mmCIF file of C-alpha atoms in Angstrom:
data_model
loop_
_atom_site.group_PDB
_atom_site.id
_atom_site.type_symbol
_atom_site.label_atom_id
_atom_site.label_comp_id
_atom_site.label_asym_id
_atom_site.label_seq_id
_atom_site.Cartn_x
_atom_site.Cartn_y
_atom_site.Cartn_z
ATOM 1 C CA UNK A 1 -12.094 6.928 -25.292
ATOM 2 C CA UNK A 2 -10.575 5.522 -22.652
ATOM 3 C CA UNK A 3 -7.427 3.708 -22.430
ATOM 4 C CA UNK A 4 -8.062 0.212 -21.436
ATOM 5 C CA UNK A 5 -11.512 0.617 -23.800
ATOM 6 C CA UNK A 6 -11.425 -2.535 -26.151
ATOM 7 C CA UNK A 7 -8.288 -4.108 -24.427
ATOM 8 C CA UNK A 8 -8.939 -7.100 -22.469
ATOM 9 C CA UNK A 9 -8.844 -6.213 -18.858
ATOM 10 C CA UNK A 10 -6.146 -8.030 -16.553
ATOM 11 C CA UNK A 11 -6.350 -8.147 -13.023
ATOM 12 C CA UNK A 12 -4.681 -10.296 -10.369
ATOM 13 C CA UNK A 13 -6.427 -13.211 -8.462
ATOM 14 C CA UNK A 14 -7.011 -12.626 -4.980
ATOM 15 C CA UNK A 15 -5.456 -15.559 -3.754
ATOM 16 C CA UNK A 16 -2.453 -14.134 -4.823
ATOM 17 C CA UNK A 17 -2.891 -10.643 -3.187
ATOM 18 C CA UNK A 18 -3.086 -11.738 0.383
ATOM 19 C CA UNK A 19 -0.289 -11.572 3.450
ATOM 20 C CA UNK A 20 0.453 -15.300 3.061
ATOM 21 C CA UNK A 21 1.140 -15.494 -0.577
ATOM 22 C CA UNK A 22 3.518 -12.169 -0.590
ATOM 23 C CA UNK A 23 5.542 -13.703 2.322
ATOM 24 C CA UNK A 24 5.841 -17.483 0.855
ATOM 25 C CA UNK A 25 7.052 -15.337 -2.327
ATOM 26 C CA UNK A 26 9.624 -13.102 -0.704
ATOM 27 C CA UNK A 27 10.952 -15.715 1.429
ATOM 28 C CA UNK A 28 11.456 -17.374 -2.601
ATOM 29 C CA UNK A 29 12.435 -14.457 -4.376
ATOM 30 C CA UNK A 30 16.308 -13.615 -4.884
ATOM 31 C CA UNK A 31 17.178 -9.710 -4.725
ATOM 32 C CA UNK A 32 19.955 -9.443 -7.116
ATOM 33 C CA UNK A 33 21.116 -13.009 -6.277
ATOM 34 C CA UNK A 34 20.679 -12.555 -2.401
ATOM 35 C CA UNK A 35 18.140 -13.755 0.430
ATOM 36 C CA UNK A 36 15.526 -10.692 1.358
ATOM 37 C CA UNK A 37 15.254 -10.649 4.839
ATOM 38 C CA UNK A 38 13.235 -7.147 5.271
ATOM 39 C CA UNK A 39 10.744 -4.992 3.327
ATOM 40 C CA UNK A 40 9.896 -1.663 4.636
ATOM 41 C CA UNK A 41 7.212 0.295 3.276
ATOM 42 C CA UNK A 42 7.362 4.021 4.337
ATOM 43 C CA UNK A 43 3.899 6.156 3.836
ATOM 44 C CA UNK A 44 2.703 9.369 5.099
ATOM 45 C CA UNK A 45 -0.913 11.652 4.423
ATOM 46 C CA UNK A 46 -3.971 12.493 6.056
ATOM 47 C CA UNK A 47 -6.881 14.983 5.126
ATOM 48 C CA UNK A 48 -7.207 13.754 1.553
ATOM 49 C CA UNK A 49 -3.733 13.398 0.573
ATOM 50 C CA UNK A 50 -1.324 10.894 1.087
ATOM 51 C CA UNK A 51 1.078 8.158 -0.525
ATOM 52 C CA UNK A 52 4.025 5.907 -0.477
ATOM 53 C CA UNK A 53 7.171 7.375 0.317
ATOM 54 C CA UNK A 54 9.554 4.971 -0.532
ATOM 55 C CA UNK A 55 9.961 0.659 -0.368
ATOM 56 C CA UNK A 56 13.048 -0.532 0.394
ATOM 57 C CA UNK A 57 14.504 -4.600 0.284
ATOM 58 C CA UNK A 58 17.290 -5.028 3.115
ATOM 59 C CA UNK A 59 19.462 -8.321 1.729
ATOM 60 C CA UNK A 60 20.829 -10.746 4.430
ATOM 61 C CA UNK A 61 24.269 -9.013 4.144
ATOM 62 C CA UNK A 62 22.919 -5.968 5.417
ATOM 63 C CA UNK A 63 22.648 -4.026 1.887
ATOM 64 C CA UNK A 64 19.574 -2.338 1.607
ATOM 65 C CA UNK A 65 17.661 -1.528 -1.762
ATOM 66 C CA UNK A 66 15.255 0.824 -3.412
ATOM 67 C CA UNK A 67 12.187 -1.459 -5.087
ATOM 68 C CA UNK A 68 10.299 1.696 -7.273
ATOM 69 C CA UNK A 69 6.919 1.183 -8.022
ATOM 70 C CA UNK A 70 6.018 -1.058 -11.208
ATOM 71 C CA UNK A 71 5.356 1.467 -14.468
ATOM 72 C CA UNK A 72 2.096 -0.450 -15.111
ATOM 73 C CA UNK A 73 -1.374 1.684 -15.741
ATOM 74 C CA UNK A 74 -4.322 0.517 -13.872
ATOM 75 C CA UNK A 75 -7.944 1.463 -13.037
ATOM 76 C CA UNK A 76 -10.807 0.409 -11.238
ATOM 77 C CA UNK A 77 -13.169 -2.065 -11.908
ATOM 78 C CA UNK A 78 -16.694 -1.341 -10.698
ATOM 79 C CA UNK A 79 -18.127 -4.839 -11.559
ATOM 80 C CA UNK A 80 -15.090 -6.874 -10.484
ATOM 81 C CA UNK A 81 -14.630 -4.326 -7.768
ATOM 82 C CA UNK A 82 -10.578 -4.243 -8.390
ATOM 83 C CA UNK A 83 -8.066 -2.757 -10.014
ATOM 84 C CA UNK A 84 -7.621 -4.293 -13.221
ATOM 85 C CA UNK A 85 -4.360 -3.875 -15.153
ATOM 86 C CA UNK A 86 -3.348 -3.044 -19.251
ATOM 87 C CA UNK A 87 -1.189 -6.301 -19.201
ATOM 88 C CA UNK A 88 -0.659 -9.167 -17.346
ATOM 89 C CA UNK A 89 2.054 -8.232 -14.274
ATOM 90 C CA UNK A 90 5.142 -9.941 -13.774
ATOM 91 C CA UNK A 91 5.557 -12.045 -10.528
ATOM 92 C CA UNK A 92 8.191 -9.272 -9.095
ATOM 93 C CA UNK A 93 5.287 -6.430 -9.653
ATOM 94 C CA UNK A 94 2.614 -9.028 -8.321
ATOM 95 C CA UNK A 95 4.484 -9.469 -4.961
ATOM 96 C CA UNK A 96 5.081 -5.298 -5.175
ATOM 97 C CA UNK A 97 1.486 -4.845 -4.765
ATOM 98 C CA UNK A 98 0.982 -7.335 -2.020
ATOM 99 C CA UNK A 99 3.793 -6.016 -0.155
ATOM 100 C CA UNK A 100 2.491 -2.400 -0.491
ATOM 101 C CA UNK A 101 -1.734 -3.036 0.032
ATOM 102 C CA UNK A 102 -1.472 -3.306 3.716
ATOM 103 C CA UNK A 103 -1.358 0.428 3.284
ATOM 104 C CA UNK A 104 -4.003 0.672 1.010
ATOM 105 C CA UNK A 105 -6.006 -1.584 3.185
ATOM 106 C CA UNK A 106 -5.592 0.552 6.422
ATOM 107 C CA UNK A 107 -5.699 4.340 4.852
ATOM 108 C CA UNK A 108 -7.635 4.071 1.458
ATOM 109 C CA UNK A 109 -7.063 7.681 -0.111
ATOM 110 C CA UNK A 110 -5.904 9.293 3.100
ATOM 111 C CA UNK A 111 -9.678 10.877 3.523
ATOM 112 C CA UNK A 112 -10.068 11.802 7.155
ATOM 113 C CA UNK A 113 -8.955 14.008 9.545
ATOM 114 C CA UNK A 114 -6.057 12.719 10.844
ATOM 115 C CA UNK A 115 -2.318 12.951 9.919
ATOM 116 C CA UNK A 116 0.082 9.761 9.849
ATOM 117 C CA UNK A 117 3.360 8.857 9.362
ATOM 118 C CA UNK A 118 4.396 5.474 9.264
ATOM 119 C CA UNK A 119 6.126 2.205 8.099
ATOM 120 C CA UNK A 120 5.103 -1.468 7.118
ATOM 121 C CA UNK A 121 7.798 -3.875 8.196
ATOM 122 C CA UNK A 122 7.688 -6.995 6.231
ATOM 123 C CA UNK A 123 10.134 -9.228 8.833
ATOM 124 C CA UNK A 124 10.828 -12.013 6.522
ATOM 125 C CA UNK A 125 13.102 -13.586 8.960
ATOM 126 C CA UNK A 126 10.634 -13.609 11.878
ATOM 127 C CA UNK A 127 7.604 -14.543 9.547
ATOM 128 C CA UNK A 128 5.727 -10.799 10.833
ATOM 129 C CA UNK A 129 4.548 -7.580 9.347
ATOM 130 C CA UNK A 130 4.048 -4.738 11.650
ATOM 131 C CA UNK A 131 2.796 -1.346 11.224
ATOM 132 C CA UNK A 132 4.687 1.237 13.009
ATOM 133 C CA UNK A 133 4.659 5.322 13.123
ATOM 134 C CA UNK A 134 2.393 7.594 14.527
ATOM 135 C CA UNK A 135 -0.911 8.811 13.966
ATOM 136 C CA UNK A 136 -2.463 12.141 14.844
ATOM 137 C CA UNK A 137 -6.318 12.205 15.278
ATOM 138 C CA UNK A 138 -8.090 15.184 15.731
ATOM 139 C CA UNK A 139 -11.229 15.260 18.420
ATOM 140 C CA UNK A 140 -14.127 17.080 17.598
ATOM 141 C CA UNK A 141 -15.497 19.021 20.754
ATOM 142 C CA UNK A 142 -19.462 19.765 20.687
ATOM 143 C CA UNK A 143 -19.771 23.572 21.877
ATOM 144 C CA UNK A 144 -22.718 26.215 22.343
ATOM 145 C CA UNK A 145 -21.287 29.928 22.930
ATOM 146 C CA UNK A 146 -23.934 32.450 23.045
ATOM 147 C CA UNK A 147 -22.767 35.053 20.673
ATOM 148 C CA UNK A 148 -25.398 37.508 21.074
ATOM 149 C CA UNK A 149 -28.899 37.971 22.656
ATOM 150 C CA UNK A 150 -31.582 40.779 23.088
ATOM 151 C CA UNK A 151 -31.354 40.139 26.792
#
C-alpha cells in the first residue's frame, strides 16, 4: 500500500508556485525578526545525478542563514501532473519550494550529459533572480575509422 493511499492528496496552487508570488512573499516574510534581502540556492549534478547543495537567507545586517529543506513527503501526481503533498504546507515551506523550483525547472533529474555547478540568486533588494555557475557540455563528434578490411 502506498503511503498517501486513502489520504486526501494536498498539493499547492500554481498561482502560488510562480517567480512573482515567492518574491512578493520574501520581500513579506521576517527571518528571525529581520528583512531578507538575499536567497541563494547552491546545486550541482549532471549525468543522472544531481541535487541541492545548500539554501541560504542573507538578513539586511549581513547575517547569513541556513533554510533546510521542509521534512514533508511528497509524490507525483500523474493526473494533476504535480507533486502532491501528505498535508497541507505551511506558508514558510510554500515559499521554500518556489524559491528552490527554478532549479527543478532548468535541470529536472540531472539526466544528460553535461556537468553543472551553480547558484540561484534570489536579489530581493534589486527585485532579480539570476542563475550563475558553470556548465560543462559534452559534444558528440560523428566518426568512421576503418578498423579492418580484406583489402
Amino acid at each position: 500500500m502506498d503511503f498517501l493511499d486513502g489520504m486526501d492528496k494536498i498539493d499547492i496552487p500554481k498561482e502560488k508556485r510562480d517567480e512573482a508570488w515567492a518574491m512578493r512573499k520574501l520581500k513579506e516574510t521576517l527571518w528571525e525578526g529581520e528583512i531578507i534581502v538575499k536567497v541563494s540556492v547552491d546545486y550541482s549534478g549532471g549525468n543522472d545525478d544531481g541535487s541541492i547543495n545548500r539554501v541560504t537567507v542573507e538578513l539586511a545586517s549581513g547575517r547569513e542563514c541556513d533554510w533546510s529543506e521542509p521534512n514533508v513527503r511528497g509524490s507525483w501526481d500523474r493526473e494533476k501532473k504535480a507533486i502532491v503533498f501528505s498535508r497541507e504546507l505551511t506558508e514558510l515551506e510554500e515559499l521554500y519550494f518556489a524559491v528552490v523550483k527554478p532549479v527543478e525547472d532548468q535541470y529536472g533529474s540531472f539526466a544528460g550529459d553535461f556537468s553543472v555547478d551553480g547558484t540561484i540568486v534570489w536579489d530581493v533588494v534589486n527585485n532579480q533572480v539570476l542563475n550563475r555557475g558553470e556548465q560543462e557540455v559534452r559534444e558528440w563528434v560523428s566518426y568512421l575509422d576503418e578498423l579492418w578490411s580484406a583489402d
